[in-house]
Amino acid sequence: MLRVFRSKPKYVTVRSSAQQQPSKIDDDQPERAKKEVPDNLWARCEKCSTLIYNKEMEKTKHVCANCGYHFRIPALERLRFICDEDTYKPFTPLVATNPLGFPGYESKLEQTRINTRLDDAIVIGTTRIHGYATVLGIIDFSFFGGSMGSVVGEQLTRGFEYGIKHRLPVIVFSGGGGGARMQEGIFSLMQMAKTAQAVGKFKEAGLFYISILTHPTMGGIYASFSSLGDIILAEPNALIGFAGPRIVEETTRQKLPADFQTSEYALHNGMLDRIVTRGDMKDVIGKLLSYHLR
Amino acid sequence: MLRVFRSKPKYVTVRSSAQQQPSKIDDDQPERAKKEVPDNLWARCEKCSTLIYNKEMEKTKHVCANCGYHFRIPALERLRFICDEDTYKPFTPLVATNPLGFPGYESKLEQTRINTRLDDAIVIGTTRIHGYATVLGIIDFSFFGGSMGSVVGEQLTRGFEYGIKHRLPVIVFSGGGGGARMQEGIFSLMQMAKTAQAVGKFKEAGLFYISILTHPTMGGIYASFSSLGDIILAEPNALIGFAGPRIVEETTRQKLPADFQTSEYALHNGMLDRIVTRGDMKDVIGKLLSYHLR
Amino acid sequence: MSTVFEWEKPLVELEDKIKELRTFITDQGIDFSQELTELEHKAERLRKEIYEKLTPWQQVMMARHPKRPTTDDYVKLVFDDFIELHGDRTYRDDQAIIGGIGVFEGEPVTIIGPQKGRDTKENIARNFGLPHPEGYRKALRLMKQAERFHRPIIALIDVVGAYPGIEAEQRGQGLVIAECIEQMSFLKVPIICIITGEGGSGGALAIGVGDRILMFEHAWYSVISPEMCANILWKDSSRASEAASLLKLTPTYLLQFGIIDDVITEPLGGAHRDHNAMGLQLKAFLRRYLTEIRKIPIDELVAQRLNRFRQIGQFQERALPNLEKDGD
Amino acid sequence: MSTVFEWEKPLVELEDKIKELRTFITDQGIDFSQELTELEHKAERLRKEIYEKLTPWQQVMMARHPKRPTTDDYVKLVFDDFIELHGDRTYRDDQAIIGGIGVFEGEPVTIIGPQKGRDTKENIARNFGLPHPEGYRKALRLMKQAERFHRPIIALIDVVGAYPGIEAEQRGQGLVIAECIEQMSFLKVPIICIITGEGGSGGALAIGVGDRILMFEHAWYSVISPEMCANILWKDSSRASEAASLLKLTPTYLLQFGIIDDVITEPLGGAHRDHNAMGLQLKAFLRRYLTEIRKIPIDELVAQRLNRFRQIGQFQERALPNLEKDGD
Ligand SMILES: [Zn+2]
Ligand SMILES: [Zn+2]
């Protein structure tokens, strides 16, 4: 078994806010990850403010037992919830360069790699889910806000290509705040085209792609591969959209609807197939795979 | 030259109403045609109430010179405006039967055929427009409100099939009040499928179809072949929709917007490619044919 | 709306009497078994008398019976598993149409169908089962998904019509119906359409183009609802009963006209009297026709589907062209 | 917004002086021709000095010059004929994107592009050239129409970004951009994309997938606008100028990165100084690249298009897997 499955869960945010809204994500904001407090004994629910003992959180898959709030979880943690035991095999790891010579990017990358123990904002490989072999990619918000630079774009593209080659389905969990990796500039933007095209080729091959949106799925992540699933699922109460809520508010000078850009809003507006709780997710995926892999 | 081009124009309605709206069409109302008054010297504009000398109307193609209101015109009249001279050749004429044994349908058909000098609600054949050979069909409102029974459905289907066989474009002017020929019941409904499928096969063959909506294009006419044009044009201020405005008003108990179901409304709502005046219509069609027939 | 129709009353009274008698027998221990048998025979005769000679308007009423199973009832009764999928990916999730993937005897199928509510609250959420354009767009999206994955499509149709509302018109009700009809016609998967209740106009046809078109015994299918037809003919919706007769909207006629392929018989007295029996019956018909059309190569099946509609229509060639004859 | 930028002022003053001198010569008949020649040489030098060494932020300003030609200007300048086609057939005709069929040197092409207004009234109608989802849906519809009839597509791109509004989000701005990008990638017709002014983020890329991607000399193309970048980096939009430099959003860099294929030079001082000359220049580039890609068999062209984007990205393989190494 890979060590990742034994690593301690890290809690993403411990906040005292009792807001009903999902926490606002700054556009293209990679700083958020710093707020993680890995070793707290207690977490406070962002929605209902209930204090939850961290040991309890493991059992509930980091869902508030009181109100159903889904805490953001690291990609490696999600692997445990989704993969059949001992079946996950990661792809060749890739790391970012600094194509624009963006000041401070390299050192920040280095620091983030150390802090998160991730290579970049994606964890991707092959696995089995309820026995079905599949490619599985998971965006991790703690790495530059889950933004898509060259590494995320390349890894996803390789994921779809691997799927084509081995006739496997692809499942991707998205969760990127601003979508774009600003520091990689135009290279980041082009990953939208690259991944969308990878999905297109994958579909041409007649294969099955489930896209799952988790809090938050915004910007260039939402406006490319993650909107192109044959089936699009979302966790409850995730923030899903293109423009960040702050930008929308500033641009329109309008009060945003209470449920603006939530999963529930996206479902109502016809953009999602279903909202699935974290507890049900593996079984729903298994069911969908069983329908599509005969 | 076919005699039709020498037949006197018949004016569709002479009314004193000064309403800004196009005249409301009763749902599936085939009686309207009776109101035609063929031999008036003067017509009164339905929109601006201007009195127009009928001789003048011929020059303006039955468009009010004062406000641009487009009078409803018989199909045979429209042929003159659209076809290159001496080029129109009608298809084999078909006449309706009474498949449901609907009381009074046969005698009413007989009477309508005499009154309108038409076989059914469609005039269809081959012609040239600015030199381009094409299939041309025109729905005539004066025949059972321009509704689609078996004859209209069959003739349109033959039109598209002729287009496939001879690699010709198809142009259809729609103008049916309720869409369905109630007296033919389920047979009328099925013509929607039949014509939509004819369009589908025609498109599969890579050919070009212009649908032109004239006042009124409603119900089953709008919800089948006439919504399926590669290009959809409309005359100004035509009534275009699925449910009749009276039904919508009764069902919703809401006041209808002032421009409800007009061409302008359909254009604004993204349902039309362009609004084209009767005066420009032939040239626009010619231009579109030139782009698509190389 | 009462759940007992006027014409059913003698039967219902008799049935009540039988129930009473049974209670009496149980309570008092007196032997009335002969009387009971007699009454039951009488009820049986009456039932046949009433339900086998329904007028077209009574048919329409049966199709609208408030206890009649709705689409999601059939989904539960007939399929082993079902996952509902939502949304048109454009504007809205229209709850007046449901759709998703189900398992029919071990094989995945795509199921779509208008969904009426069972109470006021649900009826409001589902707009009384009257779809907006986005409902049809959802159905079309799911049907194309089915095609992509070679799943047969089952359309369960029970709809008075597409919703005649301002927003529905604004968002292209007519256009979307046309697109549904056209695109459904060419889908390279087997399609079975079943009119389970009401089959009203373009709103039904939009999801009604299939390889086999079946109809429940007490369903109706028509170019226009009887009420609207009466409204047009006599400016009087209350004469719907007469209009229903004129429209020939019952399965018997439609079978005769070649519009439908088969009639799915209902439990005596209507589907609402025995949901489970109705489910089993539907299952049997689905099995039979799905097995049948699955055997046909898909290109041939689509060609047959198109040819079927191509043939519908009654007309005659006119001997002499009017134009030459009558021109002045 | 003034039509003279700060850094242009010395030049504009000099040009004004020359104009004055000319008037003086004409009016007074005195010979100042030597002085005039000298001033004109000076102006020439100054012009080169200014416009050939624009900072990235000045580039952005140039791209936003209020007198800069807009999409419909190029349509008029470059194409012999044009018929605008409207609507997404779903929800709205978005006037922030125009599209239609034009004739380029005798051949029909489909043209699409965001359209800014030239005055406040037009800007309101066109939402300042910021498209809603229906604008992208219209563009996609017209591009698919082009494919059906084997017409090349010319995308003229000048857009700060997709509109960040409530309704735009509601109607799936992100989803529609993704669909545009994906579907444009596979269209079996030649596509030329030209960034004529601003190329902002996904709103530009949505119609920016082509076989040749060209860029005007004073245009910019970036993953994020400099203002928004500055806002994120320093919480200070006014430092956009610094952000513009960091983003490397000018054609020179983008050519170097292999993102674009060529730079279309502008009249000295910018396209707004001579619309006609700019039109001729655009026409020449279009002719050249359209001729070039028309020769390539369409399947190969699409394969090349996909391969082009497949190659974009810079990364390294990491030698040792982190997980095994660092696990606790
Ligand atoms: Zn909670
Ligand atoms: Zn007038």
Tab-separated table of C-alpha atoms in Angstrom, chain A:
chain	number	residue	atom	x	y	z
A	1	MET	CA	0.000	0.000	0.000
A	2	LEU	CA	1.242	3.425	-0.838
A	3	ARG	CA	2.225	5.556	2.102
A	4	VAL	CA	-0.182	8.247	1.089
A	5	PHE	CA	-2.981	6.228	2.516
A	6	ARG	CA	-1.399	6.331	5.878
A	7	SER	CA	-0.529	10.010	5.936
A	8	LYS	CA	-2.440	12.010	8.482
A	9	PRO	CA	-5.411	13.964	7.210
A	10	LYS	CA	-4.761	17.651	7.065
A	11	TYR	CA	-7.572	20.023	7.784
A	12	VAL	CA	-7.928	22.722	5.332
A	13	THR	CA	-9.312	25.641	7.194
A	14	VAL	CA	-10.301	26.309	10.713
A	15	ARG	CA	-12.454	29.342	10.829
A	16	SER	CA	-15.013	30.757	13.119
A	17	SER	CA	-17.226	32.252	10.470
A	18	ALA	CA	-20.782	31.042	10.527
A	19	GLN	CA	-21.649	32.225	7.066
A	20	GLN	CA	-24.199	30.233	5.080
A	21	GLN	CA	-22.212	30.777	1.902
A	22	PRO	CA	-19.220	28.765	0.850
A	23	SER	CA	-16.123	30.756	1.658
A	24	LYS	CA	-15.387	33.326	-0.990
A	25	ILE	CA	-12.451	32.462	-3.129
A	26	ASP	CA	-10.296	35.260	-4.396
A	27	ASP	CA	-9.717	35.080	-8.094
A	28	ASP	CA	-6.494	33.371	-9.004
A	29	GLN	CA	-5.542	33.432	-5.381
A	30	PRO	CA	-2.811	30.979	-4.611
A	31	GLU	CA	-2.205	32.256	-1.096
A	32	ARG	CA	-5.177	30.553	0.451
A	33	ALA	CA	-3.335	27.314	0.961
A	34	LYS	CA	-1.184	28.937	3.626
A	35	LYS	CA	-4.154	29.120	5.932
A	36	GLU	CA	-4.175	25.388	6.415
A	37	VAL	CA	-3.656	24.414	9.979
A	38	PRO	CA	-2.635	20.805	9.861
A	39	ASP	CA	-2.557	19.786	13.472
A	40	ASN	CA	-5.616	21.169	15.158
A	41	LEU	CA	-7.538	18.885	17.379
A	42	TRP	CA	-10.799	20.526	16.559
A	43	ALA	CA	-12.263	21.938	13.379
A	44	ARG	CA	-15.073	24.432	13.307
A	45	CYS	CA	-17.751	23.931	10.651
A	46	GLU	CA	-17.746	26.873	8.251
A	47	LYS	CA	-21.465	26.612	7.796
A	48	CYS	CA	-23.004	25.838	11.176
A	49	SER	CA	-20.012	26.625	13.437
A	50	THR	CA	-20.241	23.284	15.186
A	51	LEU	CA	-16.937	22.215	16.666
A	52	ILE	CA	-15.934	18.819	15.357
A	53	TYR	CA	-13.288	16.570	16.845
A	54	ASN	CA	-10.756	15.756	14.176
A	55	LYS	CA	-10.865	12.028	14.804
A	56	GLU	CA	-14.598	12.201	14.123
A	57	MET	CA	-13.909	13.957	10.819
A	58	GLU	CA	-12.068	10.943	9.489
A	59	LYS	CA	-15.138	8.815	9.937
A	60	THR	CA	-17.444	11.320	8.260
A	61	LYS	CA	-14.991	11.892	5.379
A	62	HIS	CA	-14.653	15.467	6.534
A	63	VAL	CA	-18.325	16.228	6.329
A	64	CYS	CA	-20.013	18.040	9.204
A	65	ALA	CA	-22.298	15.541	10.863
A	66	ASN	CA	-24.536	18.366	11.999
A	67	CYS	CA	-25.226	20.267	8.738
A	68	GLY	CA	-23.621	18.266	5.950
A	69	TYR	CA	-21.000	20.904	5.171
A	70	HIS	CA	-18.233	19.407	3.046
A	71	PHE	CA	-14.777	20.483	4.189
A	72	ARG	CA	-12.165	20.913	1.542
A	73	ILE	CA	-9.853	17.913	1.617
A	74	PRO	CA	-6.415	17.232	0.178
A	75	ALA	CA	-6.219	15.163	-2.998
A	76	LEU	CA	-4.346	12.395	-1.220
A	77	GLU	CA	-7.122	12.143	1.328
A	78	ARG	CA	-9.708	11.899	-1.412
A	79	LEU	CA	-7.801	9.048	-3.013
A	80	ARG	CA	-8.491	7.008	0.109
A	81	PHE	CA	-12.213	7.646	-0.161
A	82	ILE	CA	-12.462	6.757	-3.825
A	83	CYS	CA	-9.917	4.098	-4.741
A	84	ASP	CA	-10.136	0.411	-4.003
A	85	GLU	CA	-7.349	-0.337	-1.545
A	86	ASP	CA	-3.871	-0.859	-2.970
A	87	THR	CA	-4.906	-0.081	-6.521
A	88	TYR	CA	-3.701	3.478	-7.067
A	89	LYS	CA	-0.601	3.876	-9.226
A	90	PRO	CA	0.588	7.436	-9.876
A	91	PHE	CA	1.753	8.684	-13.254
A	92	THR	CA	5.326	9.872	-13.734
A	93	PRO	CA	5.561	13.002	-11.599
A	94	LEU	CA	6.084	16.319	-13.354
A	95	VAL	CA	7.165	19.628	-11.899
A	96	ALA	CA	6.708	23.165	-13.139
A	97	THR	CA	9.338	25.431	-14.659
A	98	ASN	CA	9.154	29.189	-14.898
A	99	PRO	CA	8.489	29.902	-18.567
A	100	LEU	CA	7.808	33.640	-18.132
A	101	GLY	CA	10.634	34.144	-15.665
A	102	PHE	CA	7.988	35.305	-13.236
A	103	PRO	CA	9.716	36.782	-10.187
A	104	GLY	CA	9.612	34.529	-7.149
A	105	TYR	CA	7.716	31.716	-8.857
A	106	GLU	CA	10.467	29.134	-8.521
A	107	SER	CA	11.032	29.687	-4.838
A	108	LYS	CA	7.323	29.714	-4.155
A	109	LEU	CA	6.964	26.455	-6.069
A	110	GLU	CA	9.755	24.956	-4.036
A	111	GLN	CA	8.179	26.067	-0.778
A	112	THR	CA	4.744	24.847	-1.801
A	113	ARG	CA	6.109	21.470	-2.819
A	114	ILE	CA	7.656	21.140	0.620
A	115	ASN	CA	4.553	22.332	2.452
A	116	THR	CA	2.080	20.211	0.545
A	117	ARG	CA	4.312	17.271	-0.283
A	118	LEU	CA	2.800	17.472	-3.776
A	119	ASP	CA	4.563	17.949	-7.119
A	120	ASP	CA	1.925	20.286	-8.428
A	121	ALA	CA	-1.806	20.896	-8.115
A	122	ILE	CA	-2.799	17.476	-9.424
A	123	VAL	CA	-2.610	13.927	-8.175
A	124	ILE	CA	-3.168	11.555	-11.048
A	125	GLY	CA	-2.764	7.914	-11.875
A	126	THR	CA	-4.647	4.700	-12.477
A	127	THR	CA	-6.743	2.895	-9.944
A	128	ARG	CA	-9.751	0.687	-9.460
A	129	ILE	CA	-13.113	1.835	-8.167
A	130	HIS	CA	-15.480	-0.915	-7.114
A	131	GLY	CA	-13.321	-3.128	-9.245
A	132	TYR	CA	-13.468	-1.005	-12.384
A	133	ALA	CA	-10.075	0.073	-13.730
A	134	THR	CA	-9.961	3.797	-14.399
A	135	VAL	CA	-7.751	6.850	-14.733
A	136	LEU	CA	-8.256	9.155	-11.766
A	137	GLY	CA	-7.096	12.756	-11.440
A	138	ILE	CA	-7.659	15.009	-8.453
A	139	ILE	CA	-6.907	18.711	-8.287
A	140	ASP	CA	-5.509	19.839	-4.942
A	141	PHE	CA	-6.451	23.331	-3.835
A	142	SER	CA	-3.554	23.655	-1.438
A	143	PHE	CA	-1.097	23.885	-4.343
A	144	PHE	CA	-1.396	27.388	-5.811
A	145	GLY	CA	-5.149	27.371	-5.292
A	146	GLY	CA	-5.510	24.285	-7.450
A	147	SER	CA	-4.619	26.323	-10.511
A	148	MET	CA	-3.775	24.817	-13.894
A	149	GLY	CA	-0.315	25.479	-15.198
A	150	SER	CA	1.657	23.394	-17.657
A	151	VAL	CA	1.975	20.476	-15.253
A	152	VAL	CA	-1.745	20.122	-14.539
A	153	GLY	CA	-2.535	20.553	-18.228
A	154	GLU	CA	0.041	17.992	-19.294
A	155	GLN	CA	-0.900	15.454	-16.638
A	156	LEU	CA	-4.608	15.653	-17.485
A	157	THR	CA	-3.808	15.353	-21.174
A	158	ARG	CA	-1.683	12.303	-20.441
A	159	GLY	CA	-4.561	10.962	-18.376
A	160	PHE	CA	-6.982	11.150	-21.283
A	161	GLU	CA	-4.379	9.752	-23.652
A	162	TYR	CA	-3.739	6.878	-21.274
A	163	GLY	CA	-7.481	6.303	-21.192
A	164	ILE	CA	-7.611	6.154	-24.982
A	165	LYS	CA	-4.665	3.810	-25.208
A	166	HIS	CA	-5.957	1.384	-22.594
A	167	ARG	CA	-9.687	1.905	-23.191
A	168	LEU	CA	-10.224	3.130	-19.658
A	169	PRO	CA	-12.697	5.673	-18.325
A	170	VAL	CA	-11.381	8.895	-16.829
A	171	ILE	CA	-12.573	10.472	-13.610
A	172	VAL	CA	-11.407	13.935	-12.603
A	173	PHE	CA	-12.149	15.766	-9.376
A	174	SER	CA	-11.757	19.503	-9.965
A	175	GLY	CA	-11.180	22.048	-7.247
A	176	GLY	CA	-9.265	25.061	-8.481
A	177	GLY	CA	-9.899	28.542	-7.160
A	178	GLY	CA	-9.028	30.868	-9.980
A	179	GLY	CA	-8.395	28.204	-12.541
A	180	ALA	CA	-5.342	29.777	-14.128
A	181	ARG	CA	-1.754	29.643	-12.884
A	182	MET	CA	-1.092	33.350	-13.346
A	183	GLN	CA	2.636	32.899	-12.991
A	184	GLU	CA	2.714	30.797	-16.143
A	185	GLY	CA	0.760	33.400	-18.086
A	186	ILE	CA	-0.212	32.429	-21.603
A	187	PHE	CA	1.092	28.888	-21.064
A	188	SER	CA	-1.517	28.466	-18.374
A	189	LEU	CA	-4.284	29.778	-20.637
A	190	MET	CA	-3.308	27.362	-23.381
A	191	GLN	CA	-3.762	24.396	-21.020
A	192	MET	CA	-7.489	25.081	-21.286
A	193	ALA	CA	-7.323	24.327	-25.001
A	194	LYS	CA	-4.965	21.421	-24.521
A	195	THR	CA	-7.132	19.675	-21.934
A	196	ALA	CA	-10.392	20.419	-23.762
A	197	GLN	CA	-8.897	18.850	-26.868
A	198	ALA	CA	-7.710	15.862	-24.888
A	199	VAL	CA	-11.294	15.368	-23.711
A	200	GLY	CA	-12.512	15.751	-27.300
A	201	LYS	CA	-10.191	13.037	-28.574
A	202	PHE	CA	-11.140	10.830	-25.652
A	203	LYS	CA	-14.816	11.206	-26.483
A	204	GLU	CA	-14.167	10.538	-30.156
A	205	ALA	CA	-12.728	7.226	-28.998
A	206	GLY	CA	-16.118	6.464	-27.438
A	207	LEU	CA	-14.878	6.458	-23.867
A	208	PHE	CA	-16.512	7.600	-20.660
A	209	TYR	CA	-15.511	10.655	-18.623
A	210	ILE	CA	-16.952	11.673	-15.269
A	211	SER	CA	-16.134	15.176	-14.107
A	212	ILE	CA	-16.685	15.912	-10.441
A	213	LEU	CA	-16.658	19.477	-9.197
A	214	THR	CA	-15.593	20.158	-5.644
A	215	HIS	CA	-15.239	23.396	-3.757
A	216	PRO	CA	-14.108	25.549	-5.511
A	217	THR	CA	-14.172	24.960	-9.286
A	218	MET	CA	-13.672	28.298	-10.984
A	219	GLY	CA	-12.152	30.126	-13.929
A	220	GLY	CA	-10.046	28.245	-16.415
A	221	ILE	CA	-10.534	24.924	-14.642
A	222	TYR	CA	-14.306	25.243	-14.921
A	223	ALA	CA	-14.083	26.664	-18.442
A	224	SER	CA	-12.213	23.689	-19.855
A	225	PHE	CA	-11.959	19.970	-19.068
A	226	SER	CA	-14.178	20.037	-16.000
A	227	SER	CA	-17.230	21.268	-17.933
A	228	LEU	CA	-16.828	18.596	-20.561
A	229	GLY	CA	-17.711	15.430	-18.663
A	230	ASP	CA	-20.210	12.980	-20.079
A	231	ILE	CA	-21.575	13.168	-16.587
A	232	ILE	CA	-20.883	16.176	-14.366
A	233	LEU	CA	-21.332	15.668	-10.639
A	234	ALA	CA	-20.622	18.045	-7.781
A	235	GLU	CA	-20.229	17.869	-4.055
A	236	PRO	CA	-22.858	19.842	-2.135
A	237	ASN	CA	-22.308	23.534	-1.544
A	238	ALA	CA	-19.218	23.821	-3.724
A	239	LEU	CA	-18.438	27.120	-5.414
A	240	ILE	CA	-18.731	26.624	-9.170
A	241	GLY	CA	-18.384	29.317	-11.790
A	242	PHE	CA	-16.240	31.193	-14.233
A	243	ALA	CA	-15.748	34.692	-12.819
A	244	GLY	CA	-15.029	34.952	-9.106
A	245	PRO	CA	-17.893	36.256	-6.983
A	246	ARG	CA	-15.896	39.307	-5.917
A	247	ILE	CA	-15.254	40.267	-9.544
A	248	VAL	CA	-18.915	39.786	-10.395
A	249	GLU	CA	-19.967	41.921	-7.467
A	250	GLU	CA	-17.491	44.683	-8.350
A	251	THR	CA	-18.359	44.630	-12.049
A	252	THR	CA	-22.110	44.546	-11.763
A	253	ARG	CA	-22.490	46.477	-8.491
A	254	GLN	CA	-25.356	44.122	-7.800
A	255	LYS	CA	-26.035	42.079	-4.711
A	256	LEU	CA	-25.302	38.460	-5.489
A	257	PRO	CA	-28.083	35.907	-4.930
A	258	ALA	CA	-27.673	34.005	-1.666
A	259	ASP	CA	-26.942	30.739	-3.452
A	260	PHE	CA	-24.868	32.325	-6.228
A	261	GLN	CA	-22.431	29.883	-7.839
A	262	THR	CA	-23.162	27.055	-5.425
A	263	SER	CA	-23.590	23.478	-6.615
A	264	GLU	CA	-27.290	23.824	-5.923
A	265	TYR	CA	-27.447	26.936	-8.117
A	266	ALA	CA	-25.595	25.153	-10.904
A	267	LEU	CA	-27.954	22.182	-10.641
A	268	HIS	CA	-30.996	24.453	-10.802
A	269	ASN	CA	-29.527	26.220	-13.820
A	270	GLY	CA	-29.091	22.957	-15.668
A	271	MET	CA	-25.301	22.794	-15.496
A	272	LEU	CA	-24.929	19.648	-13.378
A	273	ASP	CA	-26.191	16.102	-13.650
A	274	ARG	CA	-26.350	15.536	-9.920
A	275	ILE	CA	-25.118	16.661	-6.556
A	276	VAL	CA	-23.581	13.732	-4.701
A	277	THR	CA	-22.406	13.765	-1.117
A	278	ARG	CA	-18.896	12.669	-0.322
A	279	GLY	CA	-20.296	9.688	1.511
A	280	ASP	CA	-22.164	8.467	-1.577
A	281	MET	CA	-19.566	9.463	-4.144
A	282	LYS	CA	-17.705	6.197	-4.522
A	283	ASP	CA	-20.901	4.191	-4.921
A	284	VAL	CA	-22.371	6.601	-7.454
A	285	ILE	CA	-19.161	6.485	-9.475
A	286	GLY	CA	-19.219	2.713	-9.295
A	287	LYS	CA	-22.794	2.636	-10.507
A	288	LEU	CA	-22.061	4.980	-13.394
A	289	LEU	CA	-19.015	2.962	-14.381
A	290	SER	CA	-21.094	-0.199	-14.341
A	291	TYR	CA	-23.585	1.383	-16.772
A	292	HIS	CA	-20.878	2.477	-19.162
A	293	LEU	CA	-18.424	-0.391	-19.139
A	294	ARG	CA	-20.155	-3.374	-20.608
